[in-house]
Structures are given as structure tokens and as C-alpha cells.
Short mmCIF file of N, CA and C in Angstrom, two decimals:
data_model
loop_
_atom_site.label_atom_id
_atom_site.label_comp_id
_atom_site.label_asym_id
_atom_site.label_seq_id
_atom_site.Cartn_x
_atom_site.Cartn_y
_atom_site.Cartn_z
N UNK A 1 0.85 -1.17 0.00
CA UNK A 1 0.00 0.00 0.00
C UNK A 1 0.90 1.23 0.00
N UNK A 2 0.68 2.11 -0.95
CA UNK A 2 1.50 3.29 -1.05
C UNK A 2 0.91 4.44 -0.23
N UNK A 3 1.64 5.54 -0.16
CA UNK A 3 1.24 6.68 0.67
C UNK A 3 -0.07 7.29 0.19
N UNK A 4 -0.29 7.33 -1.12
CA UNK A 4 -1.52 7.91 -1.65
C UNK A 4 -2.73 7.10 -1.21
N UNK A 5 -2.63 5.79 -1.24
CA UNK A 5 -3.74 4.94 -0.81
C UNK A 5 -4.05 5.13 0.67
N UNK A 6 -3.02 5.25 1.47
CA UNK A 6 -3.20 5.45 2.91
C UNK A 6 -3.88 6.79 3.17
N UNK A 7 -3.47 7.83 2.47
CA UNK A 7 -4.09 9.14 2.66
C UNK A 7 -5.56 9.14 2.22
N UNK A 8 -5.86 8.44 1.13
CA UNK A 8 -7.25 8.34 0.68
C UNK A 8 -8.07 7.58 1.70
N UNK A 9 -7.51 6.51 2.24
CA UNK A 9 -8.18 5.70 3.26
C UNK A 9 -8.48 6.55 4.50
N UNK A 10 -7.51 7.35 4.92
CA UNK A 10 -7.69 8.23 6.08
C UNK A 10 -8.76 9.29 5.79
N UNK A 11 -8.71 9.87 4.60
CA UNK A 11 -9.70 10.89 4.23
C UNK A 11 -11.11 10.31 4.22
N UNK A 12 -11.26 9.12 3.66
CA UNK A 12 -12.58 8.47 3.65
C UNK A 12 -13.03 8.21 5.09
N UNK A 13 -12.12 7.77 5.95
CA UNK A 13 -12.47 7.53 7.34
C UNK A 13 -12.92 8.78 8.06
N UNK A 14 -12.22 9.88 7.83
CA UNK A 14 -12.58 11.14 8.48
C UNK A 14 -13.94 11.63 7.99
N UNK A 15 -14.17 11.57 6.69
CA UNK A 15 -15.45 12.02 6.13
C UNK A 15 -16.59 11.15 6.64
N UNK A 16 -16.38 9.83 6.62
CA UNK A 16 -17.42 8.92 7.09
C UNK A 16 -17.70 9.12 8.58
N UNK A 17 -16.66 9.31 9.38
CA UNK A 17 -16.84 9.57 10.80
C UNK A 17 -17.57 10.87 11.05
N UNK A 18 -17.26 11.89 10.25
CA UNK A 18 -17.96 13.17 10.40
C UNK A 18 -19.44 13.00 10.06
N UNK A 19 -19.73 12.29 8.96
CA UNK A 19 -21.13 12.07 8.59
C UNK A 19 -21.87 11.30 9.68
N UNK A 20 -21.21 10.31 10.27
CA UNK A 20 -21.84 9.56 11.36
C UNK A 20 -22.09 10.45 12.56
N UNK A 21 -21.16 11.38 12.84
CA UNK A 21 -21.35 12.27 13.99
C UNK A 21 -22.48 13.26 13.74
N UNK A 22 -22.70 13.64 12.49
CA UNK A 22 -23.82 14.51 12.16
C UNK A 22 -25.14 13.80 12.47
N UNK A 23 -25.18 12.50 12.18
CA UNK A 23 -26.39 11.71 12.39
C UNK A 23 -26.58 11.36 13.87
N UNK A 24 -25.50 10.96 14.55
CA UNK A 24 -25.63 10.45 15.91
C UNK A 24 -25.12 11.39 16.99
N UNK A 25 -24.42 12.44 16.62
CA UNK A 25 -23.85 13.36 17.60
C UNK A 25 -22.42 12.96 17.94
N UNK A 26 -21.67 13.87 18.51
CA UNK A 26 -20.28 13.60 18.86
C UNK A 26 -19.37 14.51 18.07
N UNK A 27 -18.06 14.37 18.31
CA UNK A 27 -17.15 15.23 17.59
C UNK A 27 -15.70 14.94 17.90
N UNK A 28 -14.85 15.63 17.19
CA UNK A 28 -13.41 15.49 17.36
C UNK A 28 -12.78 14.73 16.21
N UNK A 29 -11.68 15.25 15.69
CA UNK A 29 -11.04 14.69 14.52
C UNK A 29 -10.60 13.24 14.73
N UNK A 30 -10.00 12.93 15.87
CA UNK A 30 -9.55 11.57 16.14
C UNK A 30 -10.76 10.63 16.23
N UNK A 31 -11.81 11.08 16.87
CA UNK A 31 -13.03 10.26 16.96
C UNK A 31 -13.62 10.03 15.57
N UNK A 32 -13.62 11.08 14.72
CA UNK A 32 -14.11 10.91 13.36
C UNK A 32 -13.30 9.84 12.63
N UNK A 33 -11.98 9.93 12.75
CA UNK A 33 -11.10 9.00 12.04
C UNK A 33 -11.31 7.58 12.53
N UNK A 34 -11.28 7.37 13.83
CA UNK A 34 -11.44 6.03 14.37
C UNK A 34 -12.81 5.44 14.05
N UNK A 35 -13.85 6.24 14.22
CA UNK A 35 -15.20 5.77 13.93
C UNK A 35 -15.36 5.47 12.45
N UNK A 36 -14.83 6.33 11.61
CA UNK A 36 -14.94 6.13 10.16
C UNK A 36 -14.18 4.91 9.68
N UNK A 37 -12.96 4.70 10.19
CA UNK A 37 -12.17 3.55 9.77
C UNK A 37 -12.80 2.24 10.25
N UNK A 38 -13.23 2.22 11.49
CA UNK A 38 -13.91 1.03 11.99
C UNK A 38 -15.24 0.83 11.27
N UNK A 39 -15.92 1.92 11.00
CA UNK A 39 -17.18 1.85 10.27
C UNK A 39 -17.01 1.34 8.85
N UNK A 40 -15.87 1.62 8.24
CA UNK A 40 -15.62 1.10 6.89
C UNK A 40 -15.58 -0.42 6.90
N UNK A 41 -14.93 -0.99 7.91
CA UNK A 41 -14.90 -2.45 8.01
C UNK A 41 -16.28 -3.02 8.29
N UNK A 42 -16.98 -2.42 9.25
CA UNK A 42 -18.31 -2.90 9.62
C UNK A 42 -19.28 -2.73 8.45
N UNK A 43 -19.27 -1.56 7.82
CA UNK A 43 -20.16 -1.31 6.68
C UNK A 43 -19.87 -2.25 5.52
N UNK A 44 -18.59 -2.47 5.24
CA UNK A 44 -18.23 -3.40 4.18
C UNK A 44 -18.72 -4.80 4.47
N UNK A 45 -18.58 -5.22 5.73
CA UNK A 45 -19.04 -6.54 6.13
C UNK A 45 -20.56 -6.65 5.99
N UNK A 46 -21.28 -5.64 6.47
CA UNK A 46 -22.75 -5.65 6.41
C UNK A 46 -23.23 -5.67 4.95
N UNK A 47 -22.65 -4.82 4.12
CA UNK A 47 -23.09 -4.75 2.74
C UNK A 47 -22.75 -6.03 1.98
N UNK A 48 -21.59 -6.61 2.24
CA UNK A 48 -21.22 -7.86 1.59
C UNK A 48 -22.12 -9.00 2.05
N UNK A 49 -22.39 -9.04 3.36
CA UNK A 49 -23.25 -10.08 3.91
C UNK A 49 -24.67 -9.99 3.34
N UNK A 50 -25.16 -8.78 3.16
CA UNK A 50 -26.51 -8.58 2.63
C UNK A 50 -26.55 -8.65 1.10
N UNK A 51 -25.39 -8.67 0.46
CA UNK A 51 -25.34 -8.74 -1.00
C UNK A 51 -25.73 -7.44 -1.68
N UNK A 52 -25.50 -6.33 -1.01
CA UNK A 52 -25.87 -5.01 -1.54
C UNK A 52 -24.67 -4.42 -2.27
N UNK A 53 -24.88 -3.96 -3.49
CA UNK A 53 -23.86 -3.27 -4.27
C UNK A 53 -24.33 -1.84 -4.52
N UNK A 54 -23.57 -0.87 -4.08
CA UNK A 54 -23.91 0.53 -4.34
C UNK A 54 -23.32 0.96 -5.67
N UNK A 55 -24.03 1.78 -6.39
CA UNK A 55 -23.52 2.39 -7.61
C UNK A 55 -24.00 3.83 -7.65
N UNK A 56 -23.28 4.68 -6.95
CA UNK A 56 -23.65 6.09 -6.87
C UNK A 56 -22.91 6.94 -7.89
N UNK A 57 -22.17 6.29 -8.80
CA UNK A 57 -21.48 7.02 -9.84
C UNK A 57 -20.01 7.25 -9.61
N UNK A 58 -19.55 7.07 -8.39
CA UNK A 58 -18.15 7.30 -8.07
C UNK A 58 -17.72 6.31 -7.00
N UNK A 59 -16.60 5.65 -7.20
CA UNK A 59 -16.14 4.63 -6.25
C UNK A 59 -15.88 5.22 -4.87
N UNK A 60 -15.32 6.43 -4.82
CA UNK A 60 -15.04 7.06 -3.52
C UNK A 60 -16.33 7.39 -2.78
N UNK A 61 -17.32 7.87 -3.50
CA UNK A 61 -18.62 8.18 -2.87
C UNK A 61 -19.24 6.89 -2.33
N UNK A 62 -19.16 5.81 -3.10
CA UNK A 62 -19.66 4.53 -2.63
C UNK A 62 -19.00 4.12 -1.33
N UNK A 63 -17.68 4.24 -1.28
CA UNK A 63 -16.94 3.86 -0.08
C UNK A 63 -17.28 4.74 1.11
N UNK A 64 -17.45 6.03 0.88
CA UNK A 64 -17.80 6.95 1.97
C UNK A 64 -19.18 6.61 2.53
N UNK A 65 -20.14 6.32 1.66
CA UNK A 65 -21.49 6.00 2.12
C UNK A 65 -21.49 4.70 2.92
N UNK A 66 -20.80 3.68 2.41
CA UNK A 66 -20.72 2.40 3.13
C UNK A 66 -20.03 2.60 4.48
N UNK A 67 -18.94 3.34 4.50
CA UNK A 67 -18.22 3.58 5.75
C UNK A 67 -19.06 4.40 6.72
N UNK A 68 -19.79 5.38 6.23
CA UNK A 68 -20.63 6.20 7.11
C UNK A 68 -21.76 5.37 7.73
N UNK A 69 -22.37 4.50 6.93
CA UNK A 69 -23.42 3.63 7.47
C UNK A 69 -22.82 2.69 8.52
N UNK A 70 -21.67 2.14 8.23
CA UNK A 70 -20.99 1.29 9.21
C UNK A 70 -20.62 2.05 10.46
N UNK A 71 -20.19 3.31 10.31
CA UNK A 71 -19.82 4.12 11.47
C UNK A 71 -21.04 4.42 12.34
N UNK A 72 -22.18 4.66 11.72
CA UNK A 72 -23.40 4.88 12.49
C UNK A 72 -23.73 3.63 13.28
N UNK A 73 -23.61 2.48 12.66
CA UNK A 73 -23.87 1.21 13.36
C UNK A 73 -22.90 1.05 14.53
N UNK A 74 -21.62 1.36 14.32
CA UNK A 74 -20.62 1.25 15.38
C UNK A 74 -20.97 2.16 16.54
N UNK A 75 -21.33 3.41 16.25
CA UNK A 75 -21.67 4.37 17.31
C UNK A 75 -22.90 3.90 18.09
N UNK A 76 -23.92 3.42 17.38
CA UNK A 76 -25.14 2.98 18.05
C UNK A 76 -24.87 1.75 18.92
N UNK A 77 -24.07 0.82 18.43
CA UNK A 77 -23.72 -0.36 19.25
C UNK A 77 -22.92 0.06 20.47
N UNK A 78 -21.99 0.99 20.30
CA UNK A 78 -21.18 1.48 21.43
C UNK A 78 -22.07 2.15 22.49
N UNK A 79 -23.06 2.89 22.05
CA UNK A 79 -23.95 3.55 23.00
C UNK A 79 -24.82 2.54 23.75
N UNK A 80 -25.23 1.48 23.07
CA UNK A 80 -26.02 0.45 23.73
C UNK A 80 -25.18 -0.28 24.78
N UNK A 81 -23.93 -0.54 24.45
CA UNK A 81 -23.04 -1.28 25.38
C UNK A 81 -22.52 -0.41 26.52
N UNK A 82 -22.52 0.91 26.34
CA UNK A 82 -21.95 1.79 27.36
C UNK A 82 -22.89 2.03 28.52
#
């Protein structure tokens, strides 16, 4: 994995975490990043398990939406467990 891929991955995580925080509340750049990155894994797993393929016209937009949905799920599960 090269530096460009890592930066794109981090940017997607931050955007997805921010979108999740808009929906569920919360804040902070590190929290956005961690929630978004974890949400990307969870969202990818959920979408693959359900057999859902997004086609929003752009691969990055697809990834951000999947990661944001996963991040919302992560935040809601964390709140239930806390």
C-alpha cells in the first residue's frame, strides 16, 4: 500500500466519521477518524453479507457511504453497550 492509498483511506475515514457524527452526535477529529475507519470495516461486512452493491457514480462516494453507514452502526452499538 502506497502513501496515496493510505491518505485516501484516512480521508474516507474522516469524512465517514464526520457524517456519522452529524447523524448520531459527537465530535473530534480523532473520533471521526477512528469511527470512520472502523465503520468502513463494519459497513463493508454488512453490505457484503446482505449482498448489496452501491452504484452512486463514483467509487469514492460509494466507499464513503458504506463507511458512514458502518460508522453509524458502530456508534449505536457502542452507545447500547456503554
